[in-house]
C-alpha cells in the first residue's frame, strides 16, 4: 500500500503527538501518589469521574477523526 506524502506526514505527526501524550500520562501515573501524607490512603475514582473522563476521551477521538477527514 503506497501512501501519499500528505498521509505520511499525518501519520508521523499523529505518532509524535501520541508519544508525547503517552509520556505525559506515564509521568502523571508515576507521580500521582507522591503528595500523600504518612498513613493517608488514595481515594478511588468515583463513577461520575470515570464517566467524565471517558466522555472527554471520546470527544477527543471524535475531533481527531474530524480533523483526519479534512486532511
PDB file of N, CA and C in Angstrom:
ATOM      1  N   UNK A   1       0.837  -1.168   0.000  1.00  0.00           N
ATOM      2  CA  UNK A   1       0.000   0.000   0.000  1.00  0.00           C
ATOM      3  C   UNK A   1       0.890   1.242   0.000  1.00  0.00           C
ATOM      4  N   UNK A   2       0.823   1.998  -1.038  1.00  0.00           N
ATOM      5  CA  UNK A   2       1.626   3.212  -1.159  1.00  0.00           C
ATOM      6  C   UNK A   2       0.869   4.391  -0.550  1.00  0.00           C
ATOM      7  N   UNK A   3       1.547   5.125   0.303  1.00  0.00           N
ATOM      8  CA  UNK A   3       0.943   6.283   0.939  1.00  0.00           C
ATOM      9  C   UNK A   3       1.436   7.560   0.273  1.00  0.00           C
ATOM     10  N   UNK A   4       0.551   8.526   0.196  1.00  0.00           N
ATOM     11  CA  UNK A   4       0.936   9.829  -0.330  1.00  0.00           C
ATOM     12  C   UNK A   4       1.727  10.589   0.727  1.00  0.00           C
ATOM     13  N   UNK A   5       2.428  11.615   0.277  1.00  0.00           N
ATOM     14  CA  UNK A   5       3.232  12.424   1.195  1.00  0.00           C
ATOM     15  C   UNK A   5       2.371  13.011   2.307  1.00  0.00           C
ATOM     16  N   UNK A   6       1.174  13.470   1.958  1.00  0.00           N
ATOM     17  CA  UNK A   6       0.278  14.061   2.953  1.00  0.00           C
ATOM     18  C   UNK A   6      -0.108  13.027   4.017  1.00  0.00           C
ATOM     19  N   UNK A   7      -0.359  11.795   3.600  1.00  0.00           N
ATOM     20  CA  UNK A   7      -0.714  10.746   4.541  1.00  0.00           C
ATOM     21  C   UNK A   7       0.475  10.366   5.420  1.00  0.00           C
ATOM     22  N   UNK A   8       1.655  10.313   4.831  1.00  0.00           N
ATOM     23  CA  UNK A   8       2.856  10.002   5.620  1.00  0.00           C
ATOM     24  C   UNK A   8       3.103  11.070   6.674  1.00  0.00           C
ATOM     25  N   UNK A   9       2.927  12.319   6.279  1.00  0.00           N
ATOM     26  CA  UNK A   9       3.127  13.426   7.212  1.00  0.00           C
ATOM     27  C   UNK A   9       2.102  13.355   8.344  1.00  0.00           C
ATOM     28  N   UNK A  10       0.851  13.059   8.016  1.00  0.00           N
ATOM     29  CA  UNK A  10      -0.190  12.957   9.037  1.00  0.00           C
ATOM     30  C   UNK A  10       0.109  11.811  10.003  1.00  0.00           C
ATOM     31  N   UNK A  11       0.578  10.685   9.489  1.00  0.00           N
ATOM     32  CA  UNK A  11       0.930   9.560  10.356  1.00  0.00           C
ATOM     33  C   UNK A  11       2.098   9.909  11.274  1.00  0.00           C
ATOM     34  N   UNK A  12       3.086  10.610  10.738  1.00  0.00           N
ATOM     35  CA  UNK A  12       4.241  10.997  11.550  1.00  0.00           C
ATOM     36  C   UNK A  12       3.827  11.971  12.650  1.00  0.00           C
ATOM     37  N   UNK A  13       3.000  12.949  12.302  1.00  0.00           N
ATOM     38  CA  UNK A  13       2.546  13.924  13.298  1.00  0.00           C
ATOM     39  C   UNK A  13       1.699  13.226  14.358  1.00  0.00           C
ATOM     40  N   UNK A  14       0.815  12.326  13.935  1.00  0.00           N
ATOM     41  CA  UNK A  14       0.000  11.575  14.885  1.00  0.00           C
ATOM     42  C   UNK A  14       0.841  10.724  15.815  1.00  0.00           C
ATOM     43  N   UNK A  15       1.892  10.107  15.279  1.00  0.00           N
ATOM     44  CA  UNK A  15       2.782   9.306  16.110  1.00  0.00           C
ATOM     45  C   UNK A  15       3.515  10.144  17.139  1.00  0.00           C
ATOM     46  N   UNK A  16       3.965  11.314  16.738  1.00  0.00           N
ATOM     47  CA  UNK A  16       4.666  12.210  17.663  1.00  0.00           C
ATOM     48  C   UNK A  16       3.727  12.694  18.763  1.00  0.00           C
ATOM     49  N   UNK A  17       2.519  13.103  18.369  1.00  0.00           N
ATOM     50  CA  UNK A  17       1.544  13.564  19.362  1.00  0.00           C
ATOM     51  C   UNK A  17       1.189  12.437  20.324  1.00  0.00           C
ATOM     52  N   UNK A  18       1.002  11.226  19.799  1.00  0.00           N
ATOM     53  CA  UNK A  18       0.691  10.085  20.651  1.00  0.00           C
ATOM     54  C   UNK A  18       1.810   9.769  21.624  1.00  0.00           C
ATOM     55  N   UNK A  19       3.046   9.876  21.158  1.00  0.00           N
ATOM     56  CA  UNK A  19       4.195   9.615  22.037  1.00  0.00           C
ATOM     57  C   UNK A  19       4.275  10.651  23.155  1.00  0.00           C
ATOM     58  N   UNK A  20       4.033  11.901  22.823  1.00  0.00           N
ATOM     59  CA  UNK A  20       4.073  12.962  23.842  1.00  0.00           C
ATOM     60  C   UNK A  20       2.957  12.774  24.862  1.00  0.00           C
ATOM     61  N   UNK A  21       1.737  12.484  24.369  1.00  0.00           N
ATOM     62  CA  UNK A  21       0.623  12.257  25.292  1.00  0.00           C
ATOM     63  C   UNK A  21       0.864  11.032  26.165  1.00  0.00           C
ATOM     64  N   UNK A  22       1.399   9.973  25.584  1.00  0.00           N
ATOM     65  CA  UNK A  22       1.695   8.767  26.354  1.00  0.00           C
ATOM     66  C   UNK A  22       2.734   9.023  27.432  1.00  0.00           C
ATOM     67  N   UNK A  23       3.770   9.771  27.099  1.00  0.00           N
ATOM     68  CA  UNK A  23       4.790  10.101  28.095  1.00  0.00           C
ATOM     69  C   UNK A  23       4.204  10.968  29.206  1.00  0.00           C
ATOM     70  N   UNK A  24       3.313  11.881  28.846  1.00  0.00           N
ATOM     71  CA  UNK A  24       2.667  12.729  29.857  1.00  0.00           C
ATOM     72  C   UNK A  24       1.802  11.923  30.805  1.00  0.00           C
ATOM     73  N   UNK A  25       1.035  10.986  30.262  1.00  0.00           N
ATOM     74  CA  UNK A  25       0.189  10.136  31.099  1.00  0.00           C
ATOM     75  C   UNK A  25       1.047   9.253  31.998  1.00  0.00           C
ATOM     76  N   UNK A  26       2.124   8.704  31.461  1.00  0.00           N
ATOM     77  CA  UNK A  26       3.017   7.875  32.269  1.00  0.00           C
ATOM     78  C   UNK A  26       3.621   8.692  33.411  1.00  0.00           C
ATOM     79  N   UNK A  27       3.997   9.930  33.145  1.00  0.00           N
ATOM     80  CA  UNK A  27       4.542  10.797  34.191  1.00  0.00           C
ATOM     81  C   UNK A  27       3.497  11.058  35.278  1.00  0.00           C
ATOM     82  N   UNK A  28       2.266  11.360  34.850  1.00  0.00           N
ATOM     83  CA  UNK A  28       1.210  11.623  35.828  1.00  0.00           C
ATOM     84  C   UNK A  28       0.924  10.389  36.682  1.00  0.00           C
ATOM     85  N   UNK A  29       0.903   9.221  36.064  1.00  0.00           N
ATOM     86  CA  UNK A  29       0.647   7.996  36.821  1.00  0.00           C
ATOM     87  C   UNK A  29       1.795   7.663  37.767  1.00  0.00           C
ATOM     88  N   UNK A  30       3.013   7.971  37.364  1.00  0.00           N
ATOM     89  CA  UNK A  30       4.177   7.661  38.207  1.00  0.00           C
ATOM     90  C   UNK A  30       4.285   8.603  39.402  1.00  0.00           C
ATOM     91  N   UNK A  31       3.832   9.832  39.264  1.00  0.00           N
ATOM     92  CA  UNK A  31       3.987  10.814  40.334  1.00  0.00           C
ATOM     93  C   UNK A  31       2.693  11.093  41.086  1.00  0.00           C
ATOM     94  N   UNK A  32       1.603  10.437  40.760  1.00  0.00           N
ATOM     95  CA  UNK A  32       0.293  10.740  41.354  1.00  0.00           C
ATOM     96  C   UNK A  32       0.283  10.660  42.881  1.00  0.00           C
ATOM     97  N   UNK A  33       0.695   9.570  43.501  1.00  0.00           N
ATOM     98  CA  UNK A  33       0.567   9.499  44.958  1.00  0.00           C
ATOM     99  C   UNK A  33       1.732  10.131  45.716  1.00  0.00           C
ATOM    100  N   UNK A  34       2.568  10.916  45.097  1.00  0.00           N
ATOM    101  CA  UNK A  34       3.758  11.451  45.750  1.00  0.00           C
ATOM    102  C   UNK A  34       3.433  12.449  46.856  1.00  0.00           C
ATOM    103  N   UNK A  35       2.286  13.115  46.795  1.00  0.00           N
ATOM    104  CA  UNK A  35       1.985  14.149  47.784  1.00  0.00           C
ATOM    105  C   UNK A  35       1.150  13.640  48.969  1.00  0.00           C
ATOM    106  N   UNK A  36       1.028  12.340  49.123  1.00  0.00           N
ATOM    107  CA  UNK A  36       0.267  11.787  50.242  1.00  0.00           C
ATOM    108  C   UNK A  36       1.073  11.859  51.536  1.00  0.00           C
ATOM    109  N   UNK A  37       0.354  12.112  52.627  1.00  0.00           N
ATOM    110  CA  UNK A  37       0.995  12.131  53.939  1.00  0.00           C
ATOM    111  C   UNK A  37       1.126  10.711  54.459  1.00  0.00           C
ATOM    112  N   UNK A  38       1.925  10.525  55.459  1.00  0.00           N
ATOM    113  CA  UNK A  38       2.160   9.201  56.051  1.00  0.00           C
ATOM    114  C   UNK A  38       0.847   8.604  56.545  1.00  0.00           C
ATOM    115  N   UNK A  39       0.519   7.400  56.092  1.00  0.00           N
ATOM    116  CA  UNK A  39      -0.683   6.706  56.518  1.00  0.00           C
ATOM    117  C   UNK A  39      -1.945   7.099  55.764  1.00  0.00           C
ATOM    118  N   UNK A  40      -1.879   8.075  54.908  1.00  0.00           N
ATOM    119  CA  UNK A  40      -3.054   8.511  54.149  1.00  0.00           C
ATOM    120  C   UNK A  40      -3.254   7.593  52.936  1.00  0.00           C
ATOM    121  N   UNK A  41      -4.504   7.228  52.676  1.00  0.00           N
ATOM    122  CA  UNK A  41      -4.811   6.343  51.559  1.00  0.00           C
ATOM    123  C   UNK A  41      -5.295   7.140  50.352  1.00  0.00           C
ATOM    124  N   UNK A  42      -5.113   6.547  49.179  1.00  0.00           N
ATOM    125  CA  UNK A  42      -5.562   7.179  47.939  1.00  0.00           C
ATOM    126  C   UNK A  42      -7.066   6.982  47.814  1.00  0.00           C
ATOM    127  N   UNK A  43      -7.786   8.063  47.481  1.00  0.00           N
ATOM    128  CA  UNK A  43      -9.224   7.980  47.289  1.00  0.00           C
ATOM    129  C   UNK A  43      -9.503   7.386  45.904  1.00  0.00           C
ATOM    130  N   UNK A  44     -10.289   6.323  45.809  1.00  0.00           N
ATOM    131  CA  UNK A  44     -10.562   5.730  44.498  1.00  0.00           C
ATOM    132  C   UNK A  44     -11.432   6.666  43.654  1.00  0.00           C
ATOM    133  N   UNK A  45     -11.316   6.573  42.330  1.00  0.00           N
ATOM    134  CA  UNK A  45     -12.137   7.441  41.475  1.00  0.00           C
ATOM    135  C   UNK A  45     -13.616   7.053  41.579  1.00  0.00           C
ATOM    136  N   UNK A  46     -14.465   8.055  41.483  1.00  0.00           N
ATOM    137  CA  UNK A  46     -15.905   7.801  41.556  1.00  0.00           C
ATOM    138  C   UNK A  46     -16.455   7.531  40.155  1.00  0.00           C
ATOM    139  N   UNK A  47     -17.666   7.012  40.101  1.00  0.00           N
ATOM    140  CA  UNK A  47     -18.306   6.710  38.817  1.00  0.00           C
ATOM    141  C   UNK A  47     -18.479   7.963  37.956  1.00  0.00           C
ATOM    142  N   UNK A  48     -18.937   9.101  38.503  1.00  0.00           N
ATOM    143  CA  UNK A  48     -19.055  10.301  37.658  1.00  0.00           C
ATOM    144  C   UNK A  48     -17.709  10.779  37.091  1.00  0.00           C
ATOM    145  N   UNK A  49     -16.646  10.609  37.860  1.00  0.00           N
ATOM    146  CA  UNK A  49     -15.319  10.989  37.358  1.00  0.00           C
ATOM    147  C   UNK A  49     -14.906  10.104  36.181  1.00  0.00           C
ATOM    148  N   UNK A  50     -15.165   8.806  36.297  1.00  0.00           N
ATOM    149  CA  UNK A  50     -14.815   7.884  35.218  1.00  0.00           C
ATOM    150  C   UNK A  50     -15.659   8.143  33.972  1.00  0.00           C
ATOM    151  N   UNK A  51     -16.930   8.452  34.166  1.00  0.00           N
ATOM    152  CA  UNK A  51     -17.795   8.763  33.022  1.00  0.00           C
ATOM    153  C   UNK A  51     -17.335  10.046  32.349  1.00  0.00           C
ATOM    154  N   UNK A  52     -16.977  11.061  33.124  1.00  0.00           N
ATOM    155  CA  UNK A  52     -16.500  12.321  32.554  1.00  0.00           C
ATOM    156  C   UNK A  52     -15.198  12.107  31.786  1.00  0.00           C
ATOM    157  N   UNK A  53     -14.305  11.305  32.331  1.00  0.00           N
ATOM    158  CA  UNK A  53     -13.044  11.020  31.656  1.00  0.00           C
ATOM    159  C   UNK A  53     -13.275  10.273  30.353  1.00  0.00           C
ATOM    160  N   UNK A  54     -14.179   9.295  30.378  1.00  0.00           N
ATOM    161  CA  UNK A  54     -14.485   8.533  29.176  1.00  0.00           C
ATOM    162  C   UNK A  54     -15.122   9.410  28.111  1.00  0.00           C
ATOM    163  N   UNK A  55     -16.024  10.294  28.503  1.00  0.00           N
ATOM    164  CA  UNK A  55     -16.663  11.171  27.519  1.00  0.00           C
ATOM    165  C   UNK A  55     -15.667  12.181  26.949  1.00  0.00           C
ATOM    166  N   UNK A  56     -14.743  12.641  27.763  1.00  0.00           N
ATOM    167  CA  UNK A  56     -13.716  13.555  27.259  1.00  0.00           C
ATOM    168  C   UNK A  56     -12.808  12.850  26.253  1.00  0.00           C
ATOM    169  N   UNK A  57     -12.457  11.595  26.542  1.00  0.00           N
ATOM    170  CA  UNK A  57     -11.630  10.830  25.610  1.00  0.00           C
ATOM    171  C   UNK A  57     -12.381  10.581  24.302  1.00  0.00           C
ATOM    172  N   UNK A  58     -13.678  10.278  24.391  1.00  0.00           N
ATOM    173  CA  UNK A  58     -14.475  10.061  23.185  1.00  0.00           C
ATOM    174  C   UNK A  58     -14.573  11.346  22.360  1.00  0.00           C
ATOM    175  N   UNK A  59     -14.736  12.478  23.030  1.00  0.00           N
ATOM    176  CA  UNK A  59     -14.800  13.759  22.311  1.00  0.00           C
ATOM    177  C   UNK A  59     -13.474  14.051  21.615  1.00  0.00           C
ATOM    178  N   UNK A  60     -12.369  13.760  22.281  1.00  0.00           N
ATOM    179  CA  UNK A  60     -11.056  13.968  21.665  1.00  0.00           C
ATOM    180  C   UNK A  60     -10.886  13.085  20.434  1.00  0.00           C
ATOM    181  N   UNK A  61     -11.278  11.835  20.544  1.00  0.00           N
ATOM    182  CA  UNK A  61     -11.159  10.917  19.406  1.00  0.00           C
ATOM    183  C   UNK A  61     -12.042  11.381  18.255  1.00  0.00           C
ATOM    184  N   UNK A  62     -13.264  11.842  18.554  1.00  0.00           N
ATOM    185  CA  UNK A  62     -14.147  12.364  17.514  1.00  0.00           C
ATOM    186  C   UNK A  62     -13.539  13.562  16.798  1.00  0.00           C
ATOM    187  N   UNK A  63     -12.966  14.478  17.569  1.00  0.00           N
ATOM    188  CA  UNK A  63     -12.354  15.668  16.958  1.00  0.00           C
ATOM    189  C   UNK A  63     -11.147  15.292  16.107  1.00  0.00           C
ATOM    190  N   UNK A  64     -10.351  14.332  16.582  1.00  0.00           N
ATOM    191  CA  UNK A  64      -9.213  13.876  15.794  1.00  0.00           C
ATOM    192  C   UNK A  64      -9.674  13.222  14.500  1.00  0.00           C
ATOM    193  N   UNK A  65     -10.759  12.467  14.551  1.00  0.00           N
ATOM    194  CA  UNK A  65     -11.296  11.842  13.347  1.00  0.00           C
ATOM    195  C   UNK A  65     -11.811  12.891  12.374  1.00  0.00           C
ATOM    196  N   UNK A  66     -12.475  13.916  12.884  1.00  0.00           N
ATOM    197  CA  UNK A  66     -12.941  15.002  12.019  1.00  0.00           C
ATOM    198  C   UNK A  66     -11.768  15.701  11.346  1.00  0.00           C
ATOM    199  N   UNK A  67     -10.711  15.941  12.118  1.00  0.00           N
ATOM    200  CA  UNK A  67      -9.533  16.588  11.550  1.00  0.00           C
ATOM    201  C   UNK A  67      -8.883  15.693  10.497  1.00  0.00           C
ATOM    202  N   UNK A  68      -8.845  14.390  10.764  1.00  0.00           N
ATOM    203  CA  UNK A  68      -8.267  13.453   9.817  1.00  0.00           C
ATOM    204  C   UNK A  68      -9.039  13.460   8.508  1.00  0.00           C
ATOM    205  N   UNK A  69     -10.354  13.549   8.580  1.00  0.00           N
ATOM    206  CA  UNK A  69     -11.170  13.550   7.365  1.00  0.00           C
ATOM    207  C   UNK A  69     -10.959  14.816   6.540  1.00  0.00           C
ATOM    208  N   UNK A  70     -10.606  15.922   7.188  1.00  0.00           N
ATOM    209  CA  UNK A  70     -10.368  17.164   6.456  1.00  0.00           C
ATOM    210  C   UNK A  70      -9.001  17.233   5.804  1.00  0.00           C
ATOM    211  N   UNK A  71      -8.111  16.345   6.182  1.00  0.00           N
ATOM    212  CA  UNK A  71      -6.747  16.375   5.615  1.00  0.00           C
ATOM    213  C   UNK A  71      -6.715  15.837   4.219  1.00  0.00           C
TER     214      UNK A  71
END
